[in-house]
Structures are given as structure tokens and as C-alpha cells.
Short mmCIF file of C-alpha atoms and ligand atoms in Angstrom, two decimals:
data_model
loop_
_atom_site.label_atom_id
_atom_site.label_comp_id
_atom_site.label_asym_id
_atom_site.label_seq_id
_atom_site.Cartn_x
_atom_site.Cartn_y
_atom_site.Cartn_z
CA UNK A 24 -10.88 130.44 143.55
CA UNK A 25 -11.15 132.56 146.90
CA UNK A 26 -11.49 129.58 149.97
CA UNK A 27 -12.46 130.84 153.24
CA UNK A 28 -12.88 129.17 156.90
CA UNK A 29 -15.89 127.78 157.83
CA UNK A 30 -17.13 129.97 160.25
CA UNK A 31 -18.30 127.90 163.44
CA UNK A 32 -21.63 128.82 163.00
CA UNK A 33 -21.24 126.43 160.16
CA UNK A 34 -19.88 123.80 161.41
CA UNK A 35 -23.19 121.89 163.18
CA UNK A 36 -24.75 122.39 159.73
CA UNK A 37 -21.85 120.59 157.99
CA UNK A 38 -22.83 117.23 158.03
CA UNK A 39 -25.87 118.22 156.62
CA UNK A 40 -24.30 119.49 153.12
CA UNK A 41 -21.75 116.19 153.43
CA UNK A 42 -24.80 113.90 153.71
CA UNK A 43 -26.58 115.49 150.51
CA UNK A 44 -22.90 115.46 148.80
CA UNK A 45 -22.98 112.23 149.23
CA UNK A 46 -26.21 111.11 147.94
CA UNK A 47 -24.99 112.94 144.48
CA UNK A 48 -26.01 115.83 144.76
CA UNK A 49 -24.60 119.19 145.63
CA UNK A 50 -25.10 121.80 148.06
CA UNK A 51 -23.97 125.02 149.65
CA UNK A 52 -24.07 127.47 152.14
CA UNK A 53 -25.40 130.81 150.22
CA UNK A 54 -27.20 133.64 150.87
CA UNK A 55 -26.81 136.44 153.92
CA UNK A 56 -24.84 133.99 155.65
CA UNK A 57 -22.07 134.03 153.08
CA UNK A 58 -22.04 137.52 152.74
CA UNK A 59 -21.87 138.22 156.01
CA UNK A 60 -18.69 135.15 157.35
CA UNK A 61 -16.88 136.78 154.57
CA UNK A 62 -16.82 140.65 155.43
CA UNK A 63 -16.28 139.51 158.58
CA UNK A 64 -19.45 140.21 160.35
CA UNK A 65 -21.96 138.11 163.06
CA UNK A 66 -23.89 135.90 161.48
CA UNK A 67 -27.54 135.68 161.78
CA UNK A 68 -28.95 132.45 159.56
CA UNK A 69 -27.09 130.27 158.14
CA UNK A 70 -29.13 128.87 154.66
CA UNK A 71 -28.15 125.95 152.55
CA UNK A 72 -29.12 125.51 148.81
CA UNK A 73 -28.95 121.85 146.86
CA UNK A 74 -29.62 120.61 143.96
CA UNK A 75 -31.60 118.20 145.50
CA UNK A 76 -35.75 118.41 145.01
CA UNK A 77 -37.58 118.55 148.27
CA UNK A 78 -38.67 115.35 147.76
CA UNK A 79 -35.15 114.03 147.63
CA UNK A 80 -34.06 115.95 150.91
CA UNK A 81 -36.71 114.59 152.88
CA UNK A 82 -36.23 110.84 151.74
CA UNK A 83 -32.21 111.50 152.88
CA UNK A 84 -33.26 112.94 156.90
CA UNK A 85 -35.57 111.29 159.21
CA UNK A 86 -37.15 114.16 161.00
CA UNK A 87 -37.48 117.04 158.10
CA UNK A 88 -41.03 120.04 158.19
CA UNK A 89 -41.80 121.44 155.58
CA UNK A 90 -41.64 124.80 155.89
CA UNK A 91 -42.59 126.69 152.56
CA UNK A 92 -42.44 123.28 150.58
CA UNK A 93 -44.08 124.52 147.74
CA UNK A 94 -41.03 126.97 147.20
CA UNK A 95 -38.39 124.64 148.46
CA UNK A 96 -37.89 124.98 151.83
CA UNK A 97 -37.26 122.10 154.53
CA UNK A 98 -36.34 122.08 157.53
CA UNK A 99 -33.37 118.99 158.27
CA UNK A 100 -33.91 118.75 162.26
CA UNK A 101 -31.89 115.19 162.26
CA UNK A 102 -29.30 118.02 163.67
CA UNK A 103 -29.99 119.67 166.49
CA UNK A 104 -30.93 122.58 165.25
CA UNK A 105 -33.50 122.88 162.74
CA UNK A 106 -31.37 123.95 159.05
CA UNK A 107 -33.20 125.06 156.00
CA UNK A 108 -32.05 123.59 152.90
CA UNK A 109 -33.81 124.86 149.70
CA UNK A 110 -33.21 123.43 146.33
CA UNK A 111 -31.99 125.79 143.91
CA UNK A 112 -35.21 127.00 142.00
CA UNK A 113 -35.80 129.95 139.24
CA UNK A 114 -38.10 132.43 139.18
CA UNK A 115 -40.02 133.33 135.48
CA UNK A 116 -41.42 136.62 135.00
CA UNK A 117 -41.95 139.39 137.14
CA UNK A 118 -43.27 138.35 139.73
CA UNK A 119 -42.75 138.65 143.60
CA UNK A 120 -40.06 136.11 144.35
CA UNK A 121 -41.57 134.77 146.96
CA UNK A 122 -44.27 133.59 145.24
CA UNK A 123 -44.32 129.49 144.67
CA UNK A 124 -46.63 129.68 141.87
CA UNK A 125 -43.91 131.49 140.02
CA UNK A 126 -40.68 129.26 141.49
CA UNK A 127 -38.91 126.72 139.32
CA UNK A 128 -36.50 124.00 140.93
CA UNK A 129 -33.47 123.60 138.90
CA UNK A 130 -30.25 121.44 139.15
CA UNK A 131 -27.99 124.13 138.57
CA UNK A 132 -26.56 126.05 140.87
CA UNK A 133 -25.42 129.16 137.91
CA UNK A 134 -29.41 129.74 137.53
CA UNK A 135 -29.95 129.86 141.21
CA UNK A 136 -27.45 132.23 142.07
CA UNK A 137 -28.86 134.45 138.59
CA UNK A 138 -31.59 134.77 140.40
CA UNK A 139 -30.61 136.52 143.86
CA UNK A 140 -30.80 140.50 143.87
CA UNK A 141 -27.15 141.52 144.55
CA UNK A 142 -24.03 140.45 143.75
CA UNK A 143 -22.81 140.44 146.85
CA UNK A 144 -25.49 138.43 147.79
CA UNK A 145 -24.90 136.01 145.28
CA UNK A 146 -22.05 133.67 146.44
CA UNK A 147 -21.67 130.14 147.54
CA UNK A 148 -19.67 128.36 150.08
CA UNK A 149 -18.73 125.08 150.07
CA UNK A 150 -18.41 122.46 151.98
CA UNK A 151 -15.03 122.57 151.39
CA UNK A 152 -14.92 126.55 152.27
CA UNK A 153 -14.51 127.13 148.43
CA UNK A 154 -16.47 130.23 147.47
CA UNK A 155 -18.70 130.32 144.01
CA UNK A 156 -18.59 133.56 143.06
CA UNK A 157 -20.12 133.95 139.52
CA UNK A 158 -21.10 137.18 139.06
CA UNK A 159 -18.42 139.74 140.77
CA UNK A 160 -19.70 139.74 144.54
CA UNK A 161 -16.17 139.01 146.13
CA UNK A 162 -15.20 142.36 144.16
CA UNK A 163 -17.99 144.11 144.69
CA UNK A 164 -17.63 143.64 148.50
CA UNK A 165 -13.68 144.72 148.74
CA UNK A 166 -14.98 147.65 146.54
CA UNK A 167 -17.53 148.34 148.89
CA UNK A 168 -21.14 147.88 145.47
CA UNK A 169 -24.07 147.41 145.92
CA UNK A 170 -24.59 146.00 142.62
CA UNK A 171 -27.93 144.18 140.94
CA UNK A 172 -26.76 140.91 139.55
CA UNK A 173 -27.39 141.30 135.65
CA UNK A 174 -30.38 143.81 134.56
CA UNK A 175 -31.23 146.00 137.20
CA UNK A 176 -34.56 146.10 135.60
CA UNK A 177 -35.77 142.54 135.75
CA UNK A 178 -34.28 141.72 139.43
CA UNK A 179 -36.36 145.17 140.35
CA UNK A 180 -39.57 143.96 138.51
CA UNK A 181 -39.31 140.23 139.87
CA UNK A 182 -39.32 141.35 144.08
CA UNK A 183 -39.82 145.44 144.46
CA UNK A 184 -39.22 144.50 148.03
CA UNK A 185 -34.92 144.34 146.88
CA UNK A 186 -35.00 148.38 146.19
CA UNK A 187 -35.31 148.70 150.09
CA UNK A 188 -33.30 146.39 150.92
CA UNK A 189 -29.95 148.01 148.21
CA UNK A 190 -31.49 151.36 150.36
CA UNK A 191 -30.60 149.36 153.91
CA UNK A 192 -27.67 147.00 152.52
CA UNK A 193 -25.98 150.51 151.62
CA UNK A 194 -27.20 152.12 155.63
CA UNK A 195 -25.84 148.67 157.18
CA UNK A 196 -22.82 147.62 155.38
CA UNK A 197 -21.85 151.67 154.77
CA UNK A 198 -21.57 150.27 150.61
CA UNK A 199 -22.39 152.19 147.90
CA UNK A 200 -25.11 151.69 145.69
CA UNK A 201 -23.60 151.32 142.00
CA UNK A 202 -24.69 153.61 139.47
CA UNK A 203 -27.20 151.37 137.25
CA UNK A 204 -28.61 149.84 139.80
CA UNK A 205 -29.32 152.86 142.34
CA UNK A 206 -30.99 153.86 138.56
CA UNK A 207 -32.65 150.96 138.01
CA UNK A 208 -34.15 151.91 141.85
CA UNK A 209 -34.73 155.20 140.36
CA UNK A 210 -37.23 154.02 137.18
CA UNK A 211 -38.91 151.30 139.34
CA UNK A 212 -39.47 153.18 142.75
CA UNK A 213 -43.07 153.24 142.37
CA UNK A 214 -43.37 149.57 142.31
CA UNK A 215 -42.92 149.49 145.95
CA UNK A 216 -46.41 150.10 146.37
CA UNK A 217 -47.22 146.90 145.46
CA UNK A 218 -45.57 145.25 148.57
CA UNK A 219 -46.58 143.88 151.20
CA UNK A 220 -46.03 147.13 153.73
CA UNK A 221 -45.24 144.56 156.39
CA UNK A 222 -41.92 143.87 154.81
CA UNK A 223 -41.01 147.50 153.94
CA UNK A 224 -41.44 147.90 157.44
CA UNK A 225 -38.60 145.63 157.95
CA UNK A 226 -36.08 146.94 156.05
CA UNK A 227 -37.04 150.11 156.27
CA UNK A 228 -36.60 150.21 160.20
CA UNK A 229 -33.01 148.41 159.40
CA UNK A 230 -31.71 150.64 157.02
CA UNK A 231 -32.88 153.04 159.81
CA UNK A 232 -30.63 151.77 161.97
CA UNK A 233 -27.52 150.89 160.30
CA UNK A 234 -24.29 152.83 160.55
CA UNK A 235 -24.44 155.02 157.74
CA UNK A 236 -28.56 155.29 158.17
CA UNK A 237 -28.66 159.46 156.74
CA UNK A 238 -27.67 158.15 153.61
CA UNK A 239 -29.58 155.13 153.17
CA UNK A 240 -32.56 157.83 153.93
CA UNK A 241 -31.17 160.43 151.50
CA UNK A 242 -31.48 157.93 148.73
CA UNK A 243 -34.74 156.59 149.93
CA UNK A 244 -35.14 160.90 148.05
CA UNK A 245 -33.20 160.71 145.69
CA UNK A 246 -34.59 157.69 144.13
CA UNK A 247 -37.91 158.86 145.35
CA UNK A 248 -38.43 155.88 146.99
CA UNK A 249 -39.98 157.27 150.07
CA UNK A 250 -43.68 158.55 147.43
CA UNK A 251 -43.81 155.54 147.42
CA UNK A 252 -43.83 154.06 151.19
CA UNK A 253 -46.65 155.08 153.47
CA UNK A 254 -46.50 158.65 154.99
CA UNK A 255 -42.71 159.54 154.24
CA UNK A 256 -44.25 161.23 151.16
CA UNK A 257 -45.86 164.33 152.42
CA UNK A 258 -42.96 164.91 154.14
CA UNK A 259 -40.72 166.21 152.08
CA UNK A 260 -38.79 169.60 153.88
CA UNK A 261 -38.49 167.10 157.30
CA UNK A 262 -36.75 164.38 155.81
CA UNK A 263 -33.85 166.41 154.20
CA UNK A 264 -33.96 167.73 157.79
CA UNK A 265 -33.39 164.86 158.94
CA UNK A 266 -30.89 163.15 156.73
CA UNK A 267 -28.34 166.59 157.59
CA UNK A 268 -28.60 166.31 161.41
CA UNK A 269 -26.74 163.12 162.77
CA UNK A 270 -28.72 160.37 164.27
CA UNK A 271 -28.15 157.07 165.91
CA UNK A 272 -30.70 154.92 167.11
CA UNK A 273 -30.70 152.00 168.24
CA UNK A 274 -34.22 150.18 168.32
CA UNK A 275 -37.68 150.51 165.99
CA UNK A 276 -39.19 152.86 168.70
CA UNK A 277 -36.58 155.45 167.93
CA UNK A 278 -36.67 155.45 164.21
CA UNK A 279 -40.60 155.93 164.70
CA UNK A 280 -40.12 158.50 167.64
CA UNK A 281 -37.27 160.35 165.74
CA UNK A 282 -39.64 161.23 162.26
CA UNK A 283 -42.78 161.90 164.47
CA UNK A 284 -41.09 164.44 166.24
CA UNK A 285 -39.80 166.22 163.28
CA UNK A 286 -42.95 165.53 161.66
CA UNK A 287 -44.40 167.18 164.74
CA UNK A 288 -47.09 164.32 165.69
CA UNK A 289 -49.46 164.32 167.92
CA UNK A 290 -50.39 160.86 169.18
CA UNK A 291 -53.52 160.54 167.53
CA UNK A 292 -51.08 161.53 163.75
CA UNK A 293 -48.68 158.80 165.26
CA UNK A 294 -51.31 156.20 165.83
CA UNK A 295 -52.11 156.83 162.42
CA UNK A 296 -49.49 157.39 160.43
CA UNK A 297 -47.99 153.95 162.33
CA UNK A 298 -51.12 152.04 161.94
CA UNK A 299 -50.27 152.26 158.32
CA UNK A 300 -46.76 151.01 158.50
CA UNK A 301 -48.84 147.48 159.80
CA UNK A 302 -46.78 148.34 163.65
CA UNK A 303 -47.06 146.71 166.41
CA UNK A 304 -49.49 147.92 168.83
CA UNK A 305 -46.25 147.94 171.74
CA UNK A 306 -44.51 149.94 170.09
CA UNK A 307 -47.23 152.57 168.62
CA UNK A 308 -47.56 152.84 172.44
CA UNK A 309 -44.06 153.55 172.80
CA UNK A 310 -43.45 156.11 170.27
CA UNK A 311 -46.17 157.67 171.96
CA UNK A 312 -44.79 158.50 175.17
CA UNK A 313 -41.43 158.67 173.47
CA UNK A 314 -42.57 161.52 171.19
CA UNK A 315 -44.80 163.11 174.23
CA UNK A 316 -41.07 163.70 176.47
CA UNK A 317 -39.61 164.58 173.09
CA UNK A 318 -42.10 167.89 172.79
CA UNK A 319 -41.43 168.41 176.64
CA UNK A 320 -37.39 168.46 176.19
CA UNK A 321 -37.82 170.77 173.82
CA UNK A 322 -40.44 173.18 175.57
CA UNK A 323 -38.22 172.91 178.75
CA UNK A 324 -40.97 171.52 180.63
CA UNK A 325 -39.91 168.00 181.71
CA UNK A 326 -42.01 167.60 184.96
CA UNK A 327 -41.14 164.49 187.61
CA UNK A 328 -45.43 163.15 186.13
CA UNK A 329 -43.86 162.87 182.99
CA UNK A 330 -40.57 161.48 183.20
CA UNK A 331 -42.45 158.63 185.34
CA UNK A 332 -45.16 158.16 182.89
CA UNK A 333 -43.23 158.36 180.13
CA UNK A 334 -40.98 154.85 181.91
CA UNK A 335 -37.10 153.71 182.19
CA UNK A 336 -37.27 152.45 178.83
CA UNK A 337 -38.52 155.23 176.66
CA UNK A 338 -36.56 158.36 178.86
CA UNK A 339 -33.50 156.17 177.11
CA UNK A 340 -35.58 156.54 173.87
CA UNK A 341 -36.14 159.94 173.76
CA UNK A 342 -32.28 161.63 174.82
CA UNK A 343 -31.43 159.21 171.42
CA UNK A 344 -33.16 160.43 169.55
CA UNK A 345 -32.89 164.87 170.82
CA UNK A 346 -30.79 165.18 168.49
CA UNK A 347 -29.58 168.96 171.32
CA UNK A 348 -27.42 166.43 174.56
CA UNK A 349 -27.36 170.13 176.48
CA UNK A 350 -31.26 169.67 176.82
CA UNK A 351 -31.19 165.85 177.59
CA UNK A 352 -27.97 165.17 180.25
CA UNK A 353 -29.52 165.10 183.57
CA UNK A 354 -33.05 162.82 182.37
CA UNK A 355 -31.18 159.69 183.65
CA UNK A 356 -30.31 160.78 187.33
CA UNK A 357 -34.14 162.67 187.43
CA UNK A 358 -35.28 159.56 186.47
CA UNK A 359 -33.05 157.77 189.56
CA UNK A 360 -34.17 159.82 191.87
CA UNK A 361 -37.77 159.29 191.62
CA UNK A 362 -39.74 158.62 194.10
CA UNK A 363 -41.45 155.93 193.05
CA UNK A 364 -40.82 153.95 189.14
CA UNK A 365 -44.19 151.72 189.50
CA UNK A 366 -47.71 151.31 190.50
CA UNK A 367 -45.75 148.43 192.98
CA UNK A 368 -43.75 151.00 195.33
CA UNK A 369 -46.00 152.73 196.83
CA UNK A 370 -46.42 151.76 199.45
CA UNK A 371 -50.14 151.50 199.97
CA UNK A 372 -52.59 149.63 198.27
CA UNK A 373 -56.57 149.38 197.42
CA UNK A 374 -56.35 147.07 200.03
CA UNK A 375 -55.29 148.44 203.07
CA UNK A 376 -57.18 151.65 202.32
CA UNK A 377 -60.19 149.77 203.59
CA UNK A 378 -58.72 147.79 206.71
CA UNK A 379 -58.60 151.10 207.69
CA UNK A 380 -61.81 151.60 207.45
CA UNK A 381 -60.02 155.18 204.56
CA UNK A 382 -62.78 154.24 202.17
CA UNK A 383 -65.24 150.45 201.27
CA UNK A 384 -64.28 149.58 197.76
CA UNK A 385 -65.86 151.57 195.35
CA UNK A 386 -64.70 153.18 192.04
CA UNK A 387 -63.56 156.37 194.26
CA UNK A 388 -60.46 154.33 195.09
CA UNK A 389 -58.98 154.12 192.21
CA UNK A 390 -59.05 157.69 192.48
CA UNK A 391 -57.92 158.10 195.99
CA UNK A 392 -54.57 155.88 194.45
CA UNK A 393 -53.85 157.66 191.46
CA UNK A 394 -53.90 161.00 193.44
CA UNK A 395 -51.42 159.30 195.62
CA UNK A 396 -49.17 158.07 192.89
CA UNK A 397 -49.24 161.13 191.55
CA UNK A 398 -48.71 163.69 194.82
CA UNK A 399 -46.16 160.76 195.41
CA UNK A 400 -43.75 161.02 191.96
CA UNK A 401 -43.99 164.99 192.54
CA UNK A 402 -42.58 165.04 196.12
CA UNK A 403 -45.71 166.40 197.52
CA UNK A 404 -46.49 163.27 199.78
CA UNK A 405 -44.27 161.07 201.62
CA UNK A 406 -44.48 157.06 200.50
CA UNK A 407 -44.92 156.48 203.86
CA UNK A 408 -48.20 153.98 204.22
CA UNK A 409 -49.03 156.49 207.06
CA UNK A 410 -48.49 160.07 205.21
CA UNK A 411 -50.31 158.17 202.56
CA UNK A 412 -53.38 157.55 204.58
CA UNK A 413 -53.64 160.25 205.81
CA UNK A 414 -53.66 162.22 202.21
CA UNK A 415 -56.56 159.84 201.35
CA UNK A 416 -58.09 161.05 204.37
CA UNK A 417 -57.64 165.18 203.56
CA UNK A 418 -58.37 164.58 199.76
CA UNK A 419 -61.89 162.47 200.56
CA UNK A 420 -62.57 165.39 203.25
CA UNK A 421 -61.90 168.25 200.40
CA UNK A 422 -64.05 166.10 197.84
N1 CTP B 14 -35.98 140.30 147.14
C1 CTP B 14 -34.98 139.37 147.83
C2 CTP B 14 -34.96 138.16 149.49
C3 CTP B 14 -33.84 137.33 148.90
N2 CTP B 14 -32.78 137.19 148.26
C4 CTP B 14 -31.82 136.60 148.69
O1 CTP B 14 -31.93 135.32 149.46
C5 CTP B 14 -31.34 135.57 150.36
C6 CTP B 14 -31.50 135.33 151.86
O2 CTP B 14 -32.33 136.18 152.11
P1 CTP B 14 -32.61 136.87 153.66
O3 CTP B 14 -32.13 136.26 154.20
O4 CTP B 14 -34.26 137.44 153.26
O5 CTP B 14 -31.54 138.34 153.68
P2 CTP B 14 -30.27 137.98 153.29
O6 CTP B 14 -29.72 138.46 152.51
O7 CTP B 14 -29.89 137.21 154.39
O8 CTP B 14 -29.58 139.33 154.45
P3 CTP B 14 -30.20 139.08 156.26
O9 CTP B 14 -30.15 137.94 156.94
O10 CTP B 14 -29.01 140.49 156.74
O11 CTP B 14 -31.21 139.95 156.01
C7 CTP B 14 -30.29 136.63 150.27
O12 CTP B 14 -28.90 136.58 150.79
C8 CTP B 14 -30.80 137.21 148.48
O13 CTP B 14 -29.55 136.10 147.96
C9 CTP B 14 -33.04 137.82 146.71
O14 CTP B 14 -32.61 137.26 145.98
N3 CTP B 14 -34.31 138.67 146.99
#
């Protein structure tokens, strides 16, 4: 019987387990937080599973919220942080595991663990530190293996996202996917098209940010998963090149920028590509800017204006994506030496130009300010008010 020390992240939640248990039910920590505790990785959310039905859980605590009552989840607010407590459950048939109409509540921990995706995610941790491991999850952790619980075909039919999760864990944890599980992914890859793109999106990005992302992406190619997510299916040679290159990315903008750059995408193509992946507009804009800089770096044609327009964080993003660091080594310094980093730093405003009688409020004002901004960035006009007023007058005379 494996015992582990209860990590401090769980301490606050212990009174919840104790209260449920003293009412005669079972309660355990389950899921990713147990996996990450044993692997000594940082813990995110603490999930609790119990034999008590939702109504029974609610009867035990004063302050609860029905965060997902139809699939058995109640949030307990009595103990500071809100903790989600979910009734043991099974799913019948071949359905998305989130579909509430397919959820059956049960009293048995074993039944609950049986329907979980991978052995390393099917562990339960009791309040006393005792680990329940019915499917060899601890052994698989030691061997660094992702293995479906029971029959992979059933697990992937229940929820096709699990195939992307397998690839994500392989990359994130630097684990191998066990042979039958891998064969199950190849066999069912097309099921991925049935699930919401947002869900694949999350897993894909996490996979690309993992320590062994090249391997994760390679598994997507080998199992054909890549053909069943938006757009990637048409870019096999480029994806193979990405797999063969080493990359180390730290945020979502870098993930999409690497792909869009290697696919040779224009701004418009980037927008279409990322909309298909249901990517947030802010991310799409940053990817467009980052890729613009990447192409400029490739052409050895990075101007101060490009650096300025792309902005500090996207300069960093482009540097992270560019494999050839000799081409990017001087960019941070060049960026830091820009005369201004944003419009607010310009030592003039439209108001001042009007007050000084340079021009009247008009659409021309914006044009003048743009002209001044661009020339200050390019180092052609000094960023001093007198100089800027003079330059504005000259510009208007020439116009
Ligand atoms: N498609 C899924 C999603 C989740 N689970 C189960 O639900 C637990 C919690 O899922 P979730 O919070 O989505 O992921 P974690 O495994 O906790 O991983 P992370 O926190 O790193 O996302 C998983 O460990 C797994 O036991 C599952 O069986 N099938």
C-alpha cells in the first residue's frame, strides 16, 4: 500500500473530506492533483470525489454552489477557497464524458476510477495519505508510461479528447504512450472531429508548450490525429520539419506563430487559420505581428519601425520562435534603444499642436501625429516638443 505525505495545497481541503467521511460516506482527492503530487509537479486544482450524492453533499455544508450539479459537481464554500466535490460516477455507452445525460452516479470508488482516461489519472488519495491504485498507475508513473484504463477503444469512444490528452501528457510529462493505447489513437483518430474545437485547442497548445513537444507533435503525425484538427492536415511536410527542429515555446502566441511562420502564412491566412481553431482575437493579433517580424528577420530586413509596431512582447515571441539565434541576438538591444516605445511617449499631442496654432482640429491631425511618430521611431526627428512642432509645420507646408 503506497502512502504519500499530503501536500500543503490539500491541507485546506482536509476538513471537507473529514466532514463527508464522518457522515458515513467515502471521499478522496482524485485526478490530476494526485498525479502531480506523486510526480512532484506543481498542483493546479484540487478535485474531490465522494460516494455521497450531490443532495447529500449539499446537506452537509452550509455554503455550496451547484457548479455542475447535472454531472454531480458541487462547490463547497465553507472552507475559504471553493472546492469542487463530485459524486462517483460512470458513463454509459460511447459518449462525450461531459454529457450529463450519460452520467450515472454510483457509490463505488472502483467504478469511478474505471471510467477515467489513463492509469496515472486514475489514482485516489485518502485523507490519511493512502493511495488507491487499482490499474497500475503508480507502476506506469515509474515506467513513465501513458496507458488507457482498461480498453483504450472504449476510453476513446467515451471521449475522443482523451487522444489529444494522451499526446499532451506525453509531451508535458516526457512519458511514452503504451503500444495498445497508441494503436487505439491511430484507430480512432477521426473521432476527434466530433468534439468541440475549443477542447482540442486547449490540449494542443498545452502539448506544444510541453518539455517534449517535438515528440507530442510527432505522435500527432504518426497516429493521424493531425488530419482531424483544423488546417494542420494540409501541411505535413512543414509539420515534419517542425518536428525535426528543436523548439522551446513558452506561450500560446509562440505556438501559433511557429506554425504560421513555417506554413508561410500571410496575415489574412493567419486570421483564417486561427479562427478555425477558435483562437481569441488578442492572440490572433499578436501572432500576426510576431509572424510579420519573423519574416522580416528571415529577410534580414528588420527596421526600427517594425520593432516598434510589433511591440516588446512580440519581439520576445519572435526571438523564441526563430530557430537561428544569430539572426535575433541584437533585437532586444535594438528594441530597448528605440527613441519611443509607444505613442504616449511622444513629446507632443494633438492638443498642443492646436494650441500652438499649427493646425485646427481636423482629420489631418491624425496624419500629422502618425508622421511625427514614425519619424521619431526611425530616428529622423528628435523627440522634443520644439523639434516636433517645427517638423509638423514643415510637413504641413509640404503637403
Ligand atoms: N477527458 C477526460 C478528462 C478528464 N478525465 C479525468 O478527470 C480528471 C480531471 O481532469 P482535468 O482536470 O481536465 O485534467 P487533469 O488530469 O487534472 O490535468 P490538468 O490539471 O493538467 O489539466 C483526470 O485526471 C481524469 O481522471 C477523464 O477521465 N477524461
